[in-house]
Every structure is written in C-alpha cells, then in structure tokens.
Amino acid sequence: MIMVHHLNDSRSQRILWLMEELGLPYELKHYQRLPTRLAPPELAAIHPVGKSPVITDNGKTIYESAAIIDYVIRRHAGGRLQPDPSTPAYDDYQMWMHYAEGSAMLPLMLNLYVSRLKDAGAPLHPRIESEIANHLGYLDGHLKGRKFLVGDSLTGADIQMSFVPEIAEAFGKRAAFKNLDAWIKDLHARPAWKKALEKGGPYRFAK
Ligand SMILES: N[C@@H](CCC(=O)N[C@@H](CS)C(=O)NCC(=O)O)C(=O)O
C-alpha cells in the first residue's frame, strides 16, 4: 500500500488530495516542521533530500511531487486523471506537470528567501516581482473561460499546479489574477480536497 509521508503546511497536501480524488487506500505518516520551518530529520531517513512530499510503495521510494503524481496516476489510477497519452492534450498535461516546480514556483520561492534579507534584498525585488507577474499572468490568461488546465475535467496537472496560487495568495499576490483565483477556489470546493484537508491537519495555504 502507498505510504504518503506528509509534512504539515507543505506540498504534500496535494498528494493527499490526489489519493482522495482517486479513492485509493493509503497510509499517512505525519511529520511536523521544526520551529525553523525546516523538515524534521526523520524525513531524511525516507529519502536523502529530507523533504516532502515523498511516498513509498512496495519498497519503492519516490520523491518530487510531479513524479509522485505521475507515478500514482500511471500505476494506480486506471487511466483516470490524465489525458490519453496518445493525444496532444497529454503533451499539454506534461507541460503543466513540469512547469509548476520547474518555472512557476521559482520566483515565489525567491520572494520568500530574498524577503528575509530585508533592505539588502531590494535590488532583486523588481525582477522577482516581474517574474511572479509573468507566470501568474500566463496562468491567468490560460484559465480564462476554463475550469481545468487541460480539457474539461480534473487532471493531475490541476493538482500539481494548485500549490502555485496557494503560495501566491500567502504573499498577497493572487488577487489581481481573477481567473486563477476562481480556478483555485473551485478546486478547494471539491469534496476530495476537503477530505484531504481533514486528514492532513491544519494547512496554512488553504486559501
Ligand atoms: N520540488 C519539490 C520541493 C519539495 C520541498 O521543497 N518541500 C518542502 C515543503 S513544501 C520541504 O519539505 N521543506 C522542508 C525543508 O526544506 O526542510 C517537490 O515539488 O516535491
């Protein structure tokens, strides 16, 4: 059975959501962030990077959220939550799966770290701000008139990308992007998302 190693207030919330959408049985192991907000050392015993999400399944350990979502869908979903791999929609799906952590999260994470430099970080902020606006604007434009990133039903790409507007909101940067805001609010209204929230415990990015 899949074991989801879940760190509070983290990207692993979306893996719980994936499991709930699919109705798959899973075990959940909770880890609490240290006062520094870093992960506890126990997570490094599961995967050397020591971060979450990470899953274990029949002796296999998988780290990196897009790889986890892809693995669970390919191996356990029976064709659900992804487009047919022979279609162009699947190429779009793959793009969003990689885009989340490969591009969209970078300026948001830079914002988090550079803000800690206070005044010393000031020269970097204009570029960070313009890149956040670039990526959120791209997403917002894509979501105009759509309920999902690919096709007309939920896919793993929506789940993978959901952390981007959640973090943007935590930095007060989502409100201007109305389509993005509507999309994530719709996703947060899904019963499986709510169930994952109950199971995962308090999640500060649940907005
Ligand atoms: N790109 C990785 C990022 C994983 C990651 O940075 N996870 C954070 C939580 S959102 C973490 O474990 N942070 C604790 C730490 O760095 O000690 C993924 O998407 O899985």
mmCIF file of C-alpha atoms and ligand atoms in Angstrom:
data_model
loop_
_atom_site.group_PDB
_atom_site.id
_atom_site.type_symbol
_atom_site.label_atom_id
_atom_site.label_comp_id
_atom_site.label_asym_id
_atom_site.label_seq_id
_atom_site.Cartn_x
_atom_site.Cartn_y
_atom_site.Cartn_z
ATOM 1 C CA MET A 1 0.000 0.000 0.000
ATOM 2 C CA ILE A 2 1.161 3.541 -0.703
ATOM 3 C CA MET A 3 2.501 5.436 2.289
ATOM 4 C CA VAL A 4 2.336 9.220 1.976
ATOM 5 C CA HIS A 5 4.940 10.990 4.096
ATOM 6 C CA HIS A 6 3.205 14.250 4.849
ATOM 7 C CA LEU A 7 4.841 17.364 6.253
ATOM 8 C CA ASN A 8 2.451 19.934 7.693
ATOM 9 C CA ASP A 9 1.935 23.109 5.632
ATOM 10 C CA SER A 10 3.630 21.667 2.603
ATOM 11 C CA ARG A 11 3.412 20.498 -0.970
ATOM 12 C CA SER A 12 2.463 17.035 0.243
ATOM 13 C CA GLN A 13 -1.070 18.321 0.839
ATOM 14 C CA ARG A 14 -1.620 17.882 -2.892
ATOM 15 C CA ILE A 15 -0.619 14.202 -2.719
ATOM 16 C CA LEU A 16 -3.279 13.597 -0.077
ATOM 17 C CA TRP A 17 -5.732 15.346 -2.381
ATOM 18 C CA LEU A 18 -4.671 13.127 -5.302
ATOM 19 C CA MET A 19 -5.228 9.992 -3.214
ATOM 20 C CA GLU A 20 -8.654 11.237 -2.136
ATOM 21 C CA GLU A 21 -9.670 12.106 -5.720
ATOM 22 C CA LEU A 22 -8.746 8.588 -6.778
ATOM 23 C CA GLY A 23 -10.304 6.937 -3.727
ATOM 24 C CA LEU A 24 -7.167 4.859 -3.281
ATOM 25 C CA PRO A 25 -6.264 3.299 0.061
ATOM 26 C CA TYR A 26 -3.113 4.787 1.584
ATOM 27 C CA GLU A 27 -1.298 5.137 4.841
ATOM 28 C CA LEU A 28 -0.432 8.568 6.082
ATOM 29 C CA LYS A 29 2.607 9.390 8.150
ATOM 30 C CA HIS A 30 2.669 12.873 9.653
ATOM 31 C CA TYR A 31 5.803 14.961 10.141
ATOM 32 C CA GLN A 32 5.840 18.348 11.864
ATOM 33 C CA ARG A 33 8.004 21.230 10.748
ATOM 34 C CA LEU A 34 10.661 22.304 13.250
ATOM 35 C CA PRO A 35 10.496 25.827 14.748
ATOM 36 C CA THR A 36 12.871 26.863 11.925
ATOM 37 C CA ARG A 37 10.126 25.694 9.486
ATOM 38 C CA LEU A 38 12.518 23.060 8.121
ATOM 39 C CA ALA A 39 11.512 19.410 7.948
ATOM 40 C CA PRO A 40 12.398 17.139 10.880
ATOM 41 C CA PRO A 41 15.406 14.822 10.372
ATOM 42 C CA GLU A 42 13.122 11.742 10.244
ATOM 43 C CA LEU A 43 12.211 12.642 6.657
ATOM 44 C CA ALA A 44 15.848 12.189 5.585
ATOM 45 C CA ALA A 45 15.543 8.567 6.675
ATOM 46 C CA ILE A 46 12.892 8.112 3.966
ATOM 47 C CA HIS A 47 14.697 9.997 1.178
ATOM 48 C CA PRO A 48 18.160 11.626 1.398
ATOM 49 C CA VAL A 49 16.890 15.078 0.419
ATOM 50 C CA GLY A 50 14.799 15.101 3.595
ATOM 51 C CA LYS A 51 11.814 16.953 2.145
ATOM 52 C CA SER A 52 8.170 16.290 1.487
ATOM 53 C CA PRO A 53 6.279 15.019 -0.422
ATOM 54 C CA VAL A 54 7.743 11.573 -0.609
ATOM 55 C CA ILE A 55 5.900 8.284 -0.983
ATOM 56 C CA THR A 56 6.823 4.672 -0.528
ATOM 57 C CA ASP A 57 5.051 1.880 -2.381
ATOM 58 C CA ASN A 58 6.043 -1.782 -2.315
ATOM 59 C CA GLY A 59 9.643 -0.989 -1.460
ATOM 60 C CA LYS A 60 9.899 1.850 -3.991
ATOM 61 C CA THR A 61 10.546 5.380 -2.731
ATOM 62 C CA ILE A 62 9.564 8.342 -4.899
ATOM 63 C CA TYR A 63 10.440 11.965 -4.250
ATOM 64 C CA GLU A 64 9.378 15.106 -6.184
ATOM 65 C CA SER A 65 5.719 15.957 -6.404
ATOM 66 C CA ALA A 66 5.229 15.771 -10.178
ATOM 67 C CA ALA A 67 6.996 12.405 -10.265
ATOM 68 C CA ILE A 68 4.804 11.180 -7.408
ATOM 69 C CA ILE A 69 1.587 12.341 -9.085
ATOM 70 C CA ASP A 70 2.683 10.788 -12.371
ATOM 71 C CA TYR A 71 3.633 7.515 -10.659
ATOM 72 C CA VAL A 72 0.365 7.210 -8.749
ATOM 73 C CA ILE A 73 -1.713 8.017 -11.837
ATOM 74 C CA ARG A 74 0.226 5.696 -14.170
ATOM 75 C CA ARG A 75 0.371 2.780 -11.782
ATOM 76 C CA HIS A 76 -2.818 3.038 -9.784
ATOM 77 C CA ALA A 77 -5.420 5.224 -11.480
ATOM 78 C CA GLY A 78 -6.535 3.016 -14.363
ATOM 79 C CA GLY A 79 -6.498 5.893 -16.861
ATOM 80 C CA ARG A 80 -8.157 8.438 -14.587
ATOM 81 C CA LEU A 81 -6.862 11.992 -14.022
ATOM 82 C CA GLN A 82 -4.722 12.177 -17.143
ATOM 83 C CA PRO A 83 -5.433 12.581 -20.862
ATOM 84 C CA ASP A 84 -4.860 9.656 -23.176
ATOM 85 C CA PRO A 85 -1.053 9.586 -23.713
ATOM 86 C CA SER A 86 -1.533 9.337 -27.489
ATOM 87 C CA THR A 87 -3.313 12.713 -27.664
ATOM 88 C CA PRO A 88 -1.999 16.305 -27.916
ATOM 89 C CA ALA A 89 -3.794 17.018 -24.624
ATOM 90 C CA TYR A 90 -1.281 14.728 -22.943
ATOM 91 C CA ASP A 91 1.568 16.949 -24.180
ATOM 92 C CA ASP A 92 -0.134 19.946 -22.565
ATOM 93 C CA TYR A 93 -0.644 17.899 -19.407
ATOM 94 C CA GLN A 94 3.074 17.112 -19.273
ATOM 95 C CA MET A 95 3.947 20.760 -19.766
ATOM 96 C CA TRP A 96 1.886 21.810 -16.730
ATOM 97 C CA MET A 97 3.253 18.957 -14.650
ATOM 98 C CA HIS A 98 6.824 20.190 -15.248
ATOM 99 C CA TYR A 99 6.015 23.892 -15.309
ATOM 100 C CA ALA A 100 4.819 24.027 -11.686
ATOM 101 C CA GLU A 101 8.109 23.308 -9.964
ATOM 102 C CA GLY A 102 10.378 23.915 -12.971
ATOM 103 C CA SER A 103 9.285 27.526 -13.609
ATOM 104 C CA ALA A 104 6.298 28.909 -11.732
ATOM 105 C CA MET A 105 7.497 28.238 -8.185
ATOM 106 C CA LEU A 106 10.951 29.749 -8.652
ATOM 107 C CA PRO A 107 10.128 33.478 -8.327
ATOM 108 C CA LEU A 108 7.734 32.725 -5.459
ATOM 109 C CA MET A 109 10.474 30.883 -3.575
ATOM 110 C CA LEU A 110 12.944 33.670 -4.383
ATOM 111 C CA ASN A 111 10.446 36.122 -2.940
ATOM 112 C CA LEU A 112 10.323 34.072 0.254
ATOM 113 C CA TYR A 113 14.087 33.907 0.681
ATOM 114 C CA VAL A 114 15.073 37.356 -0.577
ATOM 115 C CA SER A 115 12.454 38.988 1.681
ATOM 116 C CA ARG A 116 14.465 37.687 4.615
ATOM 117 C CA LEU A 117 17.374 39.892 3.517
ATOM 118 C CA LYS A 118 15.227 42.966 4.250
ATOM 119 C CA ASP A 119 16.834 46.064 2.646
ATOM 120 C CA ALA A 120 19.775 44.066 1.312
ATOM 121 C CA GLY A 121 17.374 42.218 -0.988
ATOM 122 C CA ALA A 122 15.868 45.357 -2.513
ATOM 123 C CA PRO A 123 17.840 45.245 -5.816
ATOM 124 C CA LEU A 124 16.444 41.783 -6.538
ATOM 125 C CA HIS A 125 12.792 42.522 -5.898
ATOM 126 C CA PRO A 126 11.866 44.254 -9.176
ATOM 127 C CA ARG A 127 12.969 41.199 -11.167
ATOM 128 C CA ILE A 128 11.280 38.810 -8.743
ATOM 129 C CA GLU A 129 8.050 40.830 -8.900
ATOM 130 C CA SER A 130 8.058 40.955 -12.684
ATOM 131 C CA GLU A 131 8.665 37.208 -12.913
ATOM 132 C CA ILE A 132 5.849 36.469 -10.465
ATOM 133 C CA ALA A 133 3.555 38.662 -12.573
ATOM 134 C CA ASN A 134 4.823 36.972 -15.737
ATOM 135 C CA HIS A 135 3.989 33.462 -14.529
ATOM 136 C CA LEU A 136 0.744 34.282 -12.722
ATOM 137 C CA GLY A 137 -0.340 36.325 -15.743
ATOM 138 C CA TYR A 138 0.364 33.425 -18.079
ATOM 139 C CA LEU A 139 -1.660 31.077 -15.895
ATOM 140 C CA ASP A 140 -4.466 33.580 -15.514
ATOM 141 C CA GLY A 141 -4.690 34.087 -19.271
ATOM 142 C CA HIS A 142 -4.731 30.348 -19.886
ATOM 143 C CA LEU A 143 -7.528 29.844 -17.367
ATOM 144 C CA LYS A 144 -9.838 32.408 -18.974
ATOM 145 C CA GLY A 145 -13.057 30.541 -19.750
ATOM 146 C CA ARG A 146 -11.699 27.261 -18.387
ATOM 147 C CA LYS A 147 -12.380 25.282 -15.255
ATOM 148 C CA PHE A 148 -9.354 22.997 -15.629
ATOM 149 C CA LEU A 149 -5.857 23.395 -17.055
ATOM 150 C CA VAL A 150 -6.289 20.634 -19.646
ATOM 151 C CA GLY A 151 -9.563 19.519 -21.192
ATOM 152 C CA ASP A 152 -12.844 19.685 -19.340
ATOM 153 C CA SER A 153 -12.143 17.615 -16.259
ATOM 154 C CA LEU A 154 -9.671 17.490 -13.399
ATOM 155 C CA THR A 155 -6.242 16.045 -14.144
ATOM 156 C CA GLY A 156 -3.059 15.575 -12.158
ATOM 157 C CA ALA A 157 -1.878 18.850 -13.694
ATOM 158 C CA ASP A 158 -4.502 20.815 -11.743
ATOM 159 C CA ILE A 159 -3.370 19.071 -8.573
ATOM 160 C CA GLN A 160 0.315 19.685 -9.286
ATOM 161 C CA MET A 161 -0.232 23.359 -10.186
ATOM 162 C CA SER A 162 -2.505 24.091 -7.213
ATOM 163 C CA PHE A 163 0.361 24.990 -4.887
ATOM 164 C CA VAL A 164 1.320 27.957 -7.081
ATOM 165 C CA PRO A 165 -1.797 30.102 -6.421
ATOM 166 C CA GLU A 166 -1.852 28.945 -2.793
ATOM 167 C CA ILE A 167 1.639 30.334 -2.223
ATOM 168 C CA ALA A 168 0.891 33.412 -4.320
ATOM 169 C CA GLU A 169 -2.045 34.116 -2.011
ATOM 170 C CA ALA A 170 0.145 33.708 1.082
ATOM 171 C CA PHE A 171 2.331 36.524 -0.337
ATOM 172 C CA GLY A 172 -0.733 38.642 -1.183
ATOM 173 C CA LYS A 173 -0.067 38.345 -4.910
ATOM 174 C CA ARG A 174 -3.080 36.452 -6.266
ATOM 175 C CA ALA A 175 -5.972 38.907 -6.024
ATOM 176 C CA ALA A 176 -5.225 40.658 -9.345
ATOM 177 C CA PHE A 177 -5.458 37.360 -11.224
ATOM 178 C CA LYS A 178 -9.188 36.712 -11.259
ATOM 179 C CA ASN A 179 -9.266 33.553 -13.389
ATOM 180 C CA LEU A 180 -6.536 31.983 -11.297
ATOM 181 C CA ASP A 181 -8.353 32.943 -8.132
ATOM 182 C CA ALA A 182 -11.635 31.442 -9.396
ATOM 183 C CA TRP A 183 -9.887 28.243 -10.533
ATOM 184 C CA ILE A 184 -8.233 27.536 -7.181
ATOM 185 C CA LYS A 185 -11.383 28.391 -5.246
ATOM 186 C CA ASP A 186 -13.313 25.874 -7.375
ATOM 187 C CA LEU A 187 -10.651 23.239 -6.710
ATOM 188 C CA HIS A 188 -10.786 23.945 -2.976
ATOM 189 C CA ALA A 189 -14.544 23.335 -3.056
ATOM 190 C CA ARG A 190 -14.101 19.740 -4.243
ATOM 191 C CA PRO A 191 -15.107 17.105 -1.669
ATOM 192 C CA ALA A 192 -11.803 15.242 -2.140
ATOM 193 C CA TRP A 193 -9.808 18.410 -1.454
ATOM 194 C CA LYS A 194 -11.778 18.971 1.747
ATOM 195 C CA LYS A 195 -11.313 15.377 2.822
ATOM 196 C CA ALA A 196 -7.561 15.652 2.242
ATOM 197 C CA LEU A 197 -7.543 18.788 4.354
ATOM 198 C CA GLU A 198 -9.273 16.953 7.211
ATOM 199 C CA LYS A 199 -6.775 14.106 7.023
ATOM 200 C CA GLY A 200 -3.691 16.270 6.645
ATOM 201 C CA GLY A 201 -4.389 18.579 9.552
ATOM 202 C CA PRO A 202 -4.013 22.355 9.653
ATOM 203 C CA TYR A 203 -2.789 23.749 6.310
ATOM 204 C CA ARG A 204 -1.851 27.409 6.282
ATOM 205 C CA PHE A 205 -2.120 27.669 2.477
ATOM 206 C CA ALA A 206 -5.747 26.508 2.292
ATOM 207 C CA LYS A 207 -6.867 29.774 0.670
HETATM 208 N N1 LIG B 1 10.226 20.406 -5.846
HETATM 209 C C1 LIG B 1 9.949 19.629 -4.668
HETATM 210 C C2 LIG B 1 10.018 20.557 -3.472
HETATM 211 C C3 LIG B 1 9.927 19.831 -2.146
HETATM 212 C C4 LIG B 1 10.038 20.812 -0.993
HETATM 213 O O1 LIG B 1 10.801 21.780 -1.034
HETATM 214 N N2 LIG B 1 9.238 20.582 0.055
HETATM 215 C C5 LIG B 1 9.224 21.472 1.187
HETATM 216 C C6 LIG B 1 7.806 21.611 1.708
HETATM 217 S S1 LIG B 1 6.729 22.484 0.628
HETATM 218 C C7 LIG B 1 10.007 20.897 2.341
HETATM 219 O O2 LIG B 1 9.997 19.710 2.569
HETATM 220 N N3 LIG B 1 10.620 21.808 3.111
HETATM 221 C C8 LIG B 1 11.281 21.477 4.327
HETATM 222 C C9 LIG B 1 12.767 21.652 4.261
HETATM 223 O O3 LIG B 1 13.284 22.164 3.263
HETATM 224 O O4 LIG B 1 13.429 21.273 5.234
HETATM 225 C C10 LIG B 1 8.563 18.991 -4.837
HETATM 226 O O5 LIG B 1 7.725 19.592 -5.517
HETATM 227 O O6 LIG B 1 8.316 17.895 -4.339
#
